[in-house]
Short mmCIF file of C-alpha atoms in Angstrom, two decimals:
data_model
loop_
_atom_site.label_atom_id
_atom_site.label_comp_id
_atom_site.label_asym_id
_atom_site.label_seq_id
_atom_site.Cartn_x
_atom_site.Cartn_y
_atom_site.Cartn_z
CA MET A 135 -19.27 -10.15 47.19
CA LEU A 136 -16.20 -12.05 48.85
CA ARG A 137 -14.62 -10.78 51.98
CA ALA A 138 -11.28 -12.03 53.30
CA ASN A 139 -11.23 -13.38 56.82
CA THR A 140 -8.04 -14.63 58.45
CA SER A 141 -10.07 -17.20 60.70
CA CYS A 142 -10.73 -19.41 57.72
CA ILE A 143 -6.97 -19.68 56.77
CA CYS A 144 -4.83 -22.77 57.52
CA ILE A 145 -1.68 -24.44 56.31
CA VAL A 146 -2.37 -27.63 55.01
CA GLY A 147 -0.29 -30.44 56.60
CA LYS A 148 0.54 -28.86 59.84
CA MET A 149 -1.17 -29.48 63.42
CA PRO A 150 -2.00 -26.56 65.51
CA LYS A 151 0.67 -26.21 68.09
CA THR A 152 -1.38 -25.16 71.28
CA PRO A 153 -3.24 -27.82 73.25
CA ALA A 154 -6.51 -25.75 73.01
CA LYS A 155 -6.25 -25.97 69.30
CA ARG A 156 -5.65 -29.59 69.22
CA LYS A 157 -8.68 -30.01 71.66
CA ARG A 158 -11.07 -28.08 69.38
CA LEU A 159 -9.86 -30.04 66.33
CA ARG A 160 -10.51 -33.28 67.96
CA ALA A 161 -13.66 -32.12 69.17
CA ARG A 162 -14.71 -31.09 65.54
CA GLU A 163 -13.56 -34.51 64.36
CA ASN A 164 -15.91 -36.25 66.88
CA ASN A 165 -18.89 -33.81 66.07
CA ASP A 166 -18.38 -32.37 69.80
CA VAL A 167 -18.53 -28.62 70.06
CA PRO A 168 -16.38 -27.56 72.87
CA GLY A 169 -16.77 -24.38 74.80
CA PRO A 170 -15.21 -21.16 73.99
CA SER A 171 -11.47 -20.88 74.37
CA THR A 172 -10.07 -18.58 76.72
CA GLU A 173 -6.68 -18.60 75.22
CA PRO A 174 -6.20 -16.27 71.95
CA ASP A 175 -5.47 -17.69 68.66
CA HIS A 176 -1.77 -16.61 67.38
CA HIS A 177 -1.99 -18.18 63.67
CA PRO A 178 1.39 -17.56 62.02
CA LEU A 179 -0.42 -15.67 59.19
CA SER A 180 -2.66 -13.52 61.21
CA SER A 181 -0.59 -10.71 61.47
CA VAL A 182 0.22 -10.80 57.77
CA VAL A 183 -3.05 -11.00 55.84
CA PRO A 184 -5.03 -7.95 56.28
CA MET A 185 -8.92 -7.54 56.38
CA ILE A 186 -9.78 -6.50 52.69
CA ASP A 187 -13.24 -5.40 51.85
CA TYR A 188 -13.33 -6.11 48.04
CA ALA A 189 -16.80 -4.74 47.68
CA GLU A 190 -15.62 -1.37 49.12
CA LEU A 191 -12.56 -1.31 46.94
CA ALA A 192 -14.49 -1.97 43.78
CA ARG A 193 -16.98 0.93 44.77
CA HIS A 194 -13.82 3.18 45.28
CA MET A 195 -12.38 2.30 41.77
CA VAL A 196 -15.66 3.02 39.99
CA GLN A 197 -16.07 6.18 41.81
CA GLN A 198 -12.46 7.31 40.85
CA GLN A 199 -13.06 6.47 37.07
CA ALA A 200 -16.28 8.44 37.30
CA ILE A 201 -14.40 11.52 38.55
CA GLN A 202 -11.65 11.01 36.07
CA GLY A 203 -14.04 10.76 33.14
CA GLN A 204 -16.08 13.85 34.28
CA ALA A 205 -12.82 15.58 34.48
CA GLU A 206 -11.85 14.69 30.89
CA GLN A 207 -15.29 15.45 29.58
CA GLN A 208 -15.03 18.97 31.22
CA LEU A 209 -11.85 19.51 29.63
CA VAL A 210 -13.18 18.87 26.06
CA THR A 211 -16.29 21.00 26.59
CA GLU A 212 -14.42 23.94 27.84
CA ASN A 213 -12.00 23.62 24.76
CA ASN A 214 -14.80 23.68 22.35
CA VAL A 215 -16.74 26.33 23.94
CA GLN A 216 -14.10 28.80 25.21
CA GLY A 217 -11.20 27.78 22.81
CA SER A 218 -8.81 27.77 25.75
CA GLN A 219 -7.11 25.27 28.01
CA PRO A 220 -7.90 24.81 31.78
CA GLU A 221 -5.67 26.53 34.09
CA ALA A 222 -4.48 23.19 35.55
CA ALA A 223 -2.71 22.42 32.15
CA THR A 224 0.27 24.15 30.69
CA PRO A 225 -0.08 23.46 26.92
CA THR A 226 2.46 24.29 24.31
CA MET A 227 1.11 26.22 21.36
CA THR A 228 1.98 25.60 17.80
CA SER A 229 0.93 27.86 14.89
CA ALA A 230 0.20 26.26 11.56
CA THR A 231 -0.41 28.47 8.61
CA VAL A 232 -2.93 27.09 6.16
CA SER A 233 -4.58 28.91 3.35
CA GLY A 234 -3.54 32.31 4.27
CA GLY A 235 -4.81 31.80 7.97
CA THR A 236 -3.49 30.75 11.16
CA HIS A 237 -4.45 27.61 12.83
CA SER A 238 -3.52 27.04 16.44
CA VAL A 239 -3.14 23.50 17.80
CA GLY A 240 -2.50 22.81 21.50
CA ALA A 241 -0.61 19.99 23.16
CA THR A 242 -2.14 19.11 26.69
CA ASN A 243 -0.70 17.03 29.47
CA VAL A 244 -3.99 15.78 30.78
CA LEU A 245 -4.26 12.73 28.40
CA PRO A 246 -0.83 11.65 28.03
CA GLY A 247 0.44 8.92 25.44
CA PRO A 248 2.25 8.87 22.07
CA HIS A 249 -1.24 8.36 19.77
CA SER A 250 -3.53 10.51 22.14
CA VAL A 251 -4.79 13.14 19.84
CA SER A 252 -7.80 15.41 20.76
CA PRO A 253 -9.98 17.00 18.12
CA MET A 254 -8.40 20.29 18.93
CA ASP A 255 -4.91 18.89 17.87
CA THR A 256 -5.95 17.78 14.46
CA PRO A 257 -6.04 20.54 11.78
CA ASN A 258 -8.53 20.65 8.95
CA ILE A 259 -6.69 21.15 5.68
CA SER A 260 -8.70 22.37 2.75
CA ASN A 261 -6.03 23.42 0.00
CA VAL A 262 -5.64 19.65 -0.68
CA GLY A 263 -4.86 20.04 -4.32
CA SER A 264 -2.04 22.64 -3.80
CA ILE A 265 -0.45 20.20 -1.34
CA LEU A 266 -0.69 17.23 -3.59
CA ASP A 267 0.90 19.33 -6.44
CA VAL A 268 3.91 20.01 -4.09
CA VAL A 269 4.21 16.47 -2.54
CA PHE A 270 4.13 14.75 -5.98
CA SER A 271 6.03 17.05 -7.99
CA ASP A 272 9.66 16.08 -9.24
CA SER A 273 11.24 18.76 -7.39
CA PRO A 274 12.20 18.52 -3.76
CA VAL A 275 9.32 19.10 -1.21
CA PRO A 276 9.92 22.40 0.55
CA SER A 277 10.27 21.73 4.30
CA SER A 278 7.73 24.68 4.73
CA ILE A 279 4.86 22.53 3.40
CA PHE A 280 5.15 20.21 6.38
CA GLY A 281 4.76 22.99 8.82
CA ALA A 282 1.60 24.05 7.21
CA VAL A 283 -0.07 20.81 8.06
CA SER A 284 1.78 19.21 11.02
CA HIS A 285 0.56 18.64 14.42
CA PRO A 286 1.88 17.30 17.77
CA GLY A 287 -0.15 14.30 17.91
CA SER A 288 2.65 11.75 18.17
CA GLY A 289 5.38 13.92 19.51
CA THR A 290 7.14 14.15 16.30
CA PHE A 291 7.13 17.63 14.48
CA ILE A 292 7.53 17.08 10.73
CA ALA A 293 7.63 20.83 10.42
CA ASP A 294 11.23 20.80 11.82
CA LEU A 295 12.81 19.11 8.73
CA THR A 296 15.55 20.91 7.08
CA SER A 297 15.46 21.52 3.20
CA ALA A 298 18.31 18.71 3.03
CA THR A 299 16.11 16.29 4.98
CA ALA A 300 12.94 17.25 2.75
CA HIS A 301 15.12 16.52 -0.41
CA ILE A 302 16.03 13.07 1.08
CA LEU A 303 12.34 12.27 1.72
CA THR A 304 11.43 13.25 -1.84
CA ALA A 305 13.88 10.76 -3.16
CA SER A 306 12.40 7.95 -1.28
CA LEU A 307 9.74 7.78 -3.82
CA THR A 308 10.49 7.01 -7.43
CA GLN A 309 9.00 9.26 -10.09
CA ALA A 310 6.91 6.41 -11.29
CA SER A 311 5.56 5.92 -7.81
CA ARG A 312 4.89 9.72 -7.24
CA ALA A 313 2.78 9.61 -10.60
CA ALA A 314 1.00 6.57 -9.49
CA TYR A 315 0.21 7.91 -6.13
CA ARG A 316 -0.88 11.29 -7.76
CA ARG A 317 -3.27 9.33 -10.15
CA SER A 318 -4.89 7.65 -7.00
CA TRP A 319 -5.49 10.95 -5.49
CA ASP A 320 -6.98 12.33 -8.77
CA LEU A 321 -9.56 9.43 -8.91
CA PHE A 322 -10.45 10.29 -5.23
CA LEU A 323 -10.97 13.97 -5.91
CA ASN A 324 -12.95 13.38 -9.04
CA TYR A 325 -15.18 10.89 -6.83
CA LYS A 326 -15.31 13.62 -3.98
CA PRO A 327 -14.19 17.09 -5.38
CA VAL A 328 -14.82 18.98 -2.10
CA THR A 329 -12.58 17.37 0.45
CA ASN A 330 -10.32 18.23 3.39
CA LEU A 331 -7.55 16.43 5.15
CA PRO A 332 -7.57 14.36 7.05
CA LEU A 333 -10.22 12.23 5.12
CA GLN A 334 -13.24 10.77 6.78
CA VAL A 335 -13.13 7.22 7.17
CA SER A 336 -16.67 6.88 5.73
CA ASP A 337 -15.46 8.74 2.63
CA VAL A 338 -12.55 6.37 2.25
CA CYS A 339 -15.07 3.45 2.68
CA ASN A 340 -17.42 4.76 0.08
CA PHE A 341 -14.52 5.36 -2.28
CA ILE A 342 -13.67 1.46 -2.02
CA GLY A 343 -17.09 0.70 -3.02
CA HIS A 344 -17.05 3.01 -5.83
CA LEU A 345 -13.61 1.45 -7.03
CA PHE A 346 -15.19 -2.05 -6.69
CA GLN A 347 -18.19 -1.02 -8.57
CA SER A 348 -15.99 0.34 -11.34
CA ASN A 349 -14.60 -3.27 -11.79
CA LEU A 350 -11.20 -2.41 -10.61
CA SER A 351 -9.13 -5.45 -9.12
CA ALA A 352 -8.76 -5.85 -5.49
CA SER A 353 -4.95 -5.17 -5.62
CA THR A 354 -5.61 -2.06 -7.82
CA ILE A 355 -7.98 -0.81 -4.97
CA SER A 356 -5.51 -1.49 -2.31
CA SER A 357 -2.93 0.36 -4.00
CA HIS A 358 -5.20 3.44 -4.49
CA ILE A 359 -5.95 3.43 -0.71
CA SER A 360 -2.38 2.92 0.12
CA ALA A 361 -1.76 6.20 -1.78
CA LEU A 362 -4.21 7.94 0.31
CA GLY A 363 -2.77 6.65 3.63
CA TYR A 364 0.80 7.96 2.38
CA VAL A 365 -0.11 11.57 2.43
CA HIS A 366 -1.56 11.37 5.91
CA LYS A 367 1.32 9.35 7.18
CA LEU A 368 3.66 11.99 5.67
CA PHE A 369 2.11 14.82 7.36
CA ASN A 370 1.43 13.00 10.68
CA LEU A 371 -2.19 13.20 10.38
CA PRO A 372 -4.69 10.35 11.35
CA ASP A 373 -4.70 7.66 8.79
CA PRO A 374 -8.20 6.66 7.55
CA SER A 375 -6.61 3.64 5.74
CA GLN A 376 -5.68 2.08 8.83
CA ALA A 377 -9.18 1.96 10.15
CA PHE A 378 -10.48 -1.37 11.04
CA VAL A 379 -13.51 -0.97 8.61
CA VAL A 380 -11.32 -0.13 5.79
CA LYS A 381 -9.10 -3.02 6.18
CA LYS A 382 -12.16 -5.28 6.39
CA LEU A 383 -13.47 -3.83 3.24
CA LEU A 384 -10.12 -4.34 1.33
CA ARG A 385 -10.30 -7.96 2.63
CA GLY A 386 -13.99 -8.23 1.19
CA CYS A 387 -12.88 -6.95 -2.25
CA HIS A 388 -10.33 -9.65 -2.28
CA LYS A 389 -12.72 -12.59 -1.26
CA LEU A 390 -15.46 -11.27 -3.68
CA ALA A 391 -13.09 -10.75 -6.77
CA GLY A 392 -11.10 -13.99 -6.00
CA THR A 393 -7.47 -14.37 -6.42
CA VAL A 394 -7.23 -16.24 -9.74
CA ASP A 395 -5.56 -14.30 -12.51
CA SER A 396 -7.79 -14.84 -15.61
CA ARG A 397 -5.24 -13.34 -17.88
CA LEU A 398 -3.79 -15.64 -20.45
CA PRO A 399 -0.12 -15.47 -21.86
CA ILE A 400 0.52 -14.19 -25.32
CA THR A 401 2.86 -16.96 -26.47
CA LYS A 402 4.97 -16.90 -29.51
CA ASP A 403 2.19 -18.41 -31.46
CA ILE A 404 -0.45 -16.24 -30.27
CA LEU A 405 1.90 -13.26 -30.99
CA ALA A 406 2.09 -14.25 -34.45
CA LYS A 407 -1.93 -14.54 -34.87
CA LEU A 408 -2.25 -11.11 -33.39
CA ILE A 409 0.41 -9.54 -35.53
CA ALA A 410 -1.39 -11.11 -38.66
CA ALA A 411 -4.70 -9.72 -37.60
CA LEU A 412 -3.40 -6.11 -37.23
CA SER A 413 -3.75 -5.68 -41.29
CA HIS A 414 -7.48 -6.45 -40.85
CA THR A 415 -8.21 -4.44 -37.82
CA VAL A 416 -6.19 -1.47 -37.95
CA ALA A 417 -6.99 1.22 -40.80
CA ALA A 418 -3.89 3.35 -41.20
CA LYS A 419 -0.96 1.46 -42.21
CA ALA A 420 1.37 3.54 -40.10
CA ASN A 421 -0.41 2.57 -37.06
CA CYS A 422 -0.11 -0.90 -38.07
CA ILE A 423 3.64 -0.83 -38.29
CA LEU A 424 3.56 0.91 -34.75
CA LEU A 425 1.54 -1.83 -33.33
CA ASP A 426 3.83 -4.46 -34.91
CA ALA A 427 6.89 -2.92 -33.36
CA LEU A 428 5.18 -2.43 -29.90
CA PHE A 429 3.60 -6.00 -29.66
CA LYS A 430 7.05 -7.58 -30.62
CA LEU A 431 9.11 -5.40 -28.36
CA CYS A 432 6.77 -6.09 -25.21
CA PHE A 433 6.95 -9.66 -25.65
CA HIS A 434 10.66 -10.14 -26.29
CA ALA A 435 11.78 -7.58 -23.63
CA PHE A 436 9.46 -8.56 -20.85
CA LEU A 437 7.98 -5.22 -20.85
CA ARG A 438 4.91 -4.03 -18.83
CA LEU A 439 2.77 -2.21 -21.25
CA GLY A 440 2.70 0.97 -18.94
CA GLU A 441 6.58 1.07 -19.45
CA VAL A 442 6.19 1.94 -23.14
CA VAL A 443 2.92 3.75 -23.27
CA SER A 444 1.43 6.29 -20.84
CA LYS A 445 -1.66 5.73 -18.99
CA SER A 446 -2.44 9.62 -18.66
CA ALA A 447 -1.44 12.94 -20.39
CA GLY A 448 0.92 13.97 -17.71
CA SER A 449 2.87 10.63 -17.35
CA SER A 450 4.31 10.63 -21.02
CA SER A 451 7.81 11.51 -19.70
CA LEU A 452 7.78 8.23 -17.57
CA VAL A 453 7.74 5.74 -20.45
CA VAL A 454 10.76 4.82 -22.72
CA GLN A 455 11.66 7.79 -24.80
CA ARG A 456 13.15 7.99 -28.31
CA SER A 457 16.50 9.02 -26.89
CA ASN A 458 16.75 5.78 -24.69
CA VAL A 459 16.89 3.55 -27.88
CA ALA A 460 20.06 2.87 -29.69
CA PHE A 461 20.85 0.35 -32.58
CA GLN A 462 24.03 -1.46 -33.21
CA PHE A 463 25.13 -2.40 -36.70
CA GLU A 464 28.03 -4.58 -38.13
CA GLY A 465 28.69 -2.79 -41.35
CA SER A 466 25.12 -2.46 -43.00
CA LEU A 467 23.90 -5.56 -41.10
CA LEU A 468 21.43 -4.63 -38.08
CA LYS A 469 22.87 -6.69 -35.15
CA SER A 470 20.97 -5.55 -32.02
CA VAL A 471 19.06 -2.70 -30.21
CA GLN A 472 19.79 -1.38 -26.71
CA ILE A 473 16.82 0.04 -24.68
CA VAL A 474 17.41 1.88 -21.41
CA LEU A 475 14.43 2.00 -18.74
CA HIS A 476 14.59 4.81 -16.55
CA HIS A 477 11.43 4.29 -14.78
CA PHE A 478 9.91 0.83 -13.88
CA LYS A 479 8.19 -0.93 -11.17
CA ASN A 480 10.32 -1.97 -8.24
CA GLN A 481 13.13 0.37 -9.32
CA LYS A 482 15.67 0.62 -6.64
CA GLN A 483 17.88 3.87 -5.90
CA ASN A 484 16.58 5.23 -9.40
CA ASN A 485 19.28 3.00 -11.14
CA PRO A 486 18.31 2.51 -15.06
CA PHE A 487 17.95 -0.91 -16.35
CA VAL A 488 19.53 -1.77 -19.79
CA ILE A 489 17.78 -4.18 -22.15
CA THR A 490 19.72 -5.64 -25.30
CA LEU A 491 17.90 -7.41 -27.83
CA GLU A 492 19.54 -9.47 -30.60
CA SER A 493 18.41 -9.62 -33.94
CA SER A 494 16.29 -12.81 -34.83
CA ILE A 495 16.82 -15.35 -37.41
CA ASP A 496 13.11 -15.15 -38.36
CA PRO A 497 12.57 -11.75 -39.93
CA THR A 498 8.87 -11.88 -39.38
CA MET A 499 9.14 -12.12 -35.56
CA CYS A 500 12.23 -10.09 -35.10
CA PRO A 501 11.71 -7.17 -32.53
CA VAL A 502 14.99 -5.50 -33.52
CA ALA A 503 13.84 -5.20 -37.22
CA ALA A 504 10.17 -4.35 -36.29
CA LEU A 505 11.50 -1.41 -34.11
CA HIS A 506 13.95 -0.15 -36.80
CA ARG A 507 11.41 -0.20 -39.49
CA TYR A 508 8.94 1.87 -37.40
CA LEU A 509 11.53 4.38 -36.33
CA SER A 510 12.52 4.71 -39.98
CA HIS A 511 8.93 5.24 -40.88
CA PHE A 512 7.96 7.71 -38.35
CA LYS A 513 11.43 9.58 -38.09
CA HIS A 514 10.89 11.55 -34.78
CA SER A 515 14.05 11.95 -32.64
CA SER A 516 12.65 13.04 -29.27
CA GLY A 517 9.63 12.62 -27.16
CA PRO A 518 8.17 9.12 -26.22
CA LEU A 519 9.44 6.09 -28.11
CA PHE A 520 5.80 5.24 -29.41
CA GLN A 521 3.93 8.17 -30.79
CA PHE A 522 1.49 8.74 -33.71
CA ILE A 523 2.53 10.48 -36.96
CA GLY A 524 1.28 13.78 -35.76
CA GLY A 525 3.63 13.55 -32.49
CA ASN A 526 0.86 12.72 -29.85
CA PRO A 527 2.10 10.08 -27.62
CA VAL A 528 0.40 6.46 -27.81
CA THR A 529 -1.95 5.86 -24.92
CA TYR A 530 -2.51 2.61 -22.91
CA SER A 531 -6.22 2.81 -23.86
CA TYR A 532 -5.51 2.95 -27.50
CA VAL A 533 -3.31 -0.16 -27.50
CA SER A 534 -5.57 -2.04 -25.08
CA THR A 535 -8.43 -1.31 -27.76
CA GLN A 536 -6.32 -2.60 -30.63
CA LEU A 537 -5.35 -5.63 -28.78
CA TYR A 538 -9.08 -6.38 -28.14
CA ALA A 539 -9.79 -6.06 -31.75
CA ALA A 540 -6.84 -8.25 -32.82
CA ALA A 541 -7.63 -11.03 -30.46
CA THR A 542 -11.36 -11.13 -31.51
CA PHE A 543 -10.30 -11.28 -35.33
CA ALA A 544 -7.76 -14.03 -34.37
CA GLY A 545 -10.57 -15.99 -32.81
CA LEU A 546 -9.47 -15.62 -29.36
CA ASN A 547 -11.33 -14.50 -26.21
CA PRO A 548 -10.31 -10.86 -25.94
CA LYS A 549 -11.43 -10.69 -22.43
CA LEU A 550 -8.55 -12.98 -21.37
CA TYR A 551 -5.71 -11.36 -23.16
CA LYS A 552 -4.65 -7.89 -21.74
CA GLY A 553 -1.60 -5.60 -21.82
CA HIS A 554 0.15 -7.71 -19.28
CA SER A 555 -0.37 -10.82 -21.35
CA PHE A 556 2.81 -10.20 -23.23
CA ARG A 557 4.83 -10.37 -20.06
CA ILE A 558 3.13 -13.22 -18.74
CA GLY A 559 3.77 -14.89 -22.20
CA ALA A 560 7.42 -14.15 -22.28
CA ALA A 561 7.98 -15.68 -18.72
CA THR A 562 5.96 -18.76 -19.99
CA TYR A 563 8.02 -19.04 -23.24
CA ALA A 564 11.37 -18.71 -21.62
CA THR A 565 10.36 -21.49 -19.18
CA SER A 566 9.41 -23.75 -21.97
CA LEU A 567 12.80 -23.09 -23.47
CA GLY A 568 14.58 -24.28 -20.28
CA TYR A 569 15.66 -20.85 -19.02
CA SER A 570 16.45 -20.91 -15.27
CA GLU A 571 14.35 -18.91 -12.71
CA ASN A 572 17.21 -16.64 -11.95
CA LEU A 573 17.72 -15.51 -15.44
CA ILE A 574 13.76 -15.23 -15.84
CA LYS A 575 13.79 -12.85 -12.72
CA GLN A 576 16.62 -10.83 -14.20
CA LEU A 577 15.26 -10.55 -17.71
CA GLY A 578 11.82 -9.40 -16.16
CA ARG A 579 13.10 -7.27 -13.40
CA TRP A 580 11.25 -9.10 -10.64
CA ASN A 581 12.60 -8.65 -7.07
CA SER A 582 10.64 -11.76 -5.58
CA ASN A 583 9.43 -15.07 -6.96
CA ALA A 584 6.02 -13.58 -8.04
CA PHE A 585 6.86 -14.41 -11.61
CA ARG A 586 6.13 -18.02 -10.83
CA ARG A 587 2.49 -17.38 -10.99
CA TYR A 588 2.92 -16.10 -14.60
CA ILE A 589 4.27 -19.34 -15.98
CA ARG A 590 1.45 -21.16 -17.52
CA ILE A 591 2.67 -24.44 -18.76
CA PRO A 592 -0.28 -26.98 -18.50
CA ALA A 593 1.53 -30.17 -19.60
CA PHE A 594 4.63 -31.73 -21.32
CA ASN A 595 4.35 -33.54 -24.59
CA LEU A 596 5.88 -36.83 -24.05
#
């Protein structure tokens, strides 16, 4: 260990001022050792630089750290055994009612800091299903639900929200986003039915593995984990989705799955082949008329399949409804159709989006004529736009199955043509016609330049 000593300090470039010092310096240069000086040294810095024992200082710091660690460990032990705070602390107690009982959480001033949450501060919430029903309902979230699970870990008490503030908070998510987040939680609860809040990091990690083995894409897995984290952030709970290992697992999913989009575009020519195949792959004529209109509409209107058919039984109200469709005529001539989207991805401030399609010169590919024919045959005036004769909503899985069968019959690789291929094909076809990027973004309701990866034009014919 080094020890500071003022006798070895000198200022480079200056000679000692006293004769005795100059004599000792010349003697040292001539290898001549003079006798001891009777004149004391008065170095300019000798009265400024103290004698510091760094070894002693290090031992003192280690000792203080050990004392502090023992005090913190004793505090945690006393809390776990006696359920009370030490007399030295003056905690503020907050009661949180959960599942008919009262859960007390204490704030202590022993371990300060905005993110220091002790085990006693973190509630264990068991009524997860009931909380999710309230959070992801269409009604404003009552402010009382926040008080049931809040804790003072970050110094912000979400239980203090007023009913007006809770209403604004509910409006921050669109209805489609709330439905998507709830589907993610349903997947997790199906994977692990018995669970409490906050979720364990290990459970979230294993859930990622489960989703990956279920052949879900890396981006879809990330979306599901983000939904889990949303509820934790909302209630000011420790968020397992932000754990280091969770982020590394999500990164691993992206690396293993790759980033290449294998879905091919359904272009106008391919759309014609698929429609021609429907008469051979669909047994019921009515369903053939239904799919003919659905395929043409998705292509010409840049629609996501999930915007017109529901993925689950509870989300049929989020797709295009029969009341959202209106035809325009000039006399007896069908001129156009207007479709109003109330729920779609990247929607801002719940503003609807109006799509107007003009009648095509080619009647075999006209989406307006196909949609009018479908509605004239099915004759329903309410509910989802696309529904079977019996009134049941058309599902995402049914359309995907019929698309697979039609692609197979047409001699195409069915694994490369998915529901999103209509939208990819629309962007590709519009680009080939010379549409500007701004117009394509507007037609497809893109908020960014993400649509560029959908444009698949391999070469020009010169």
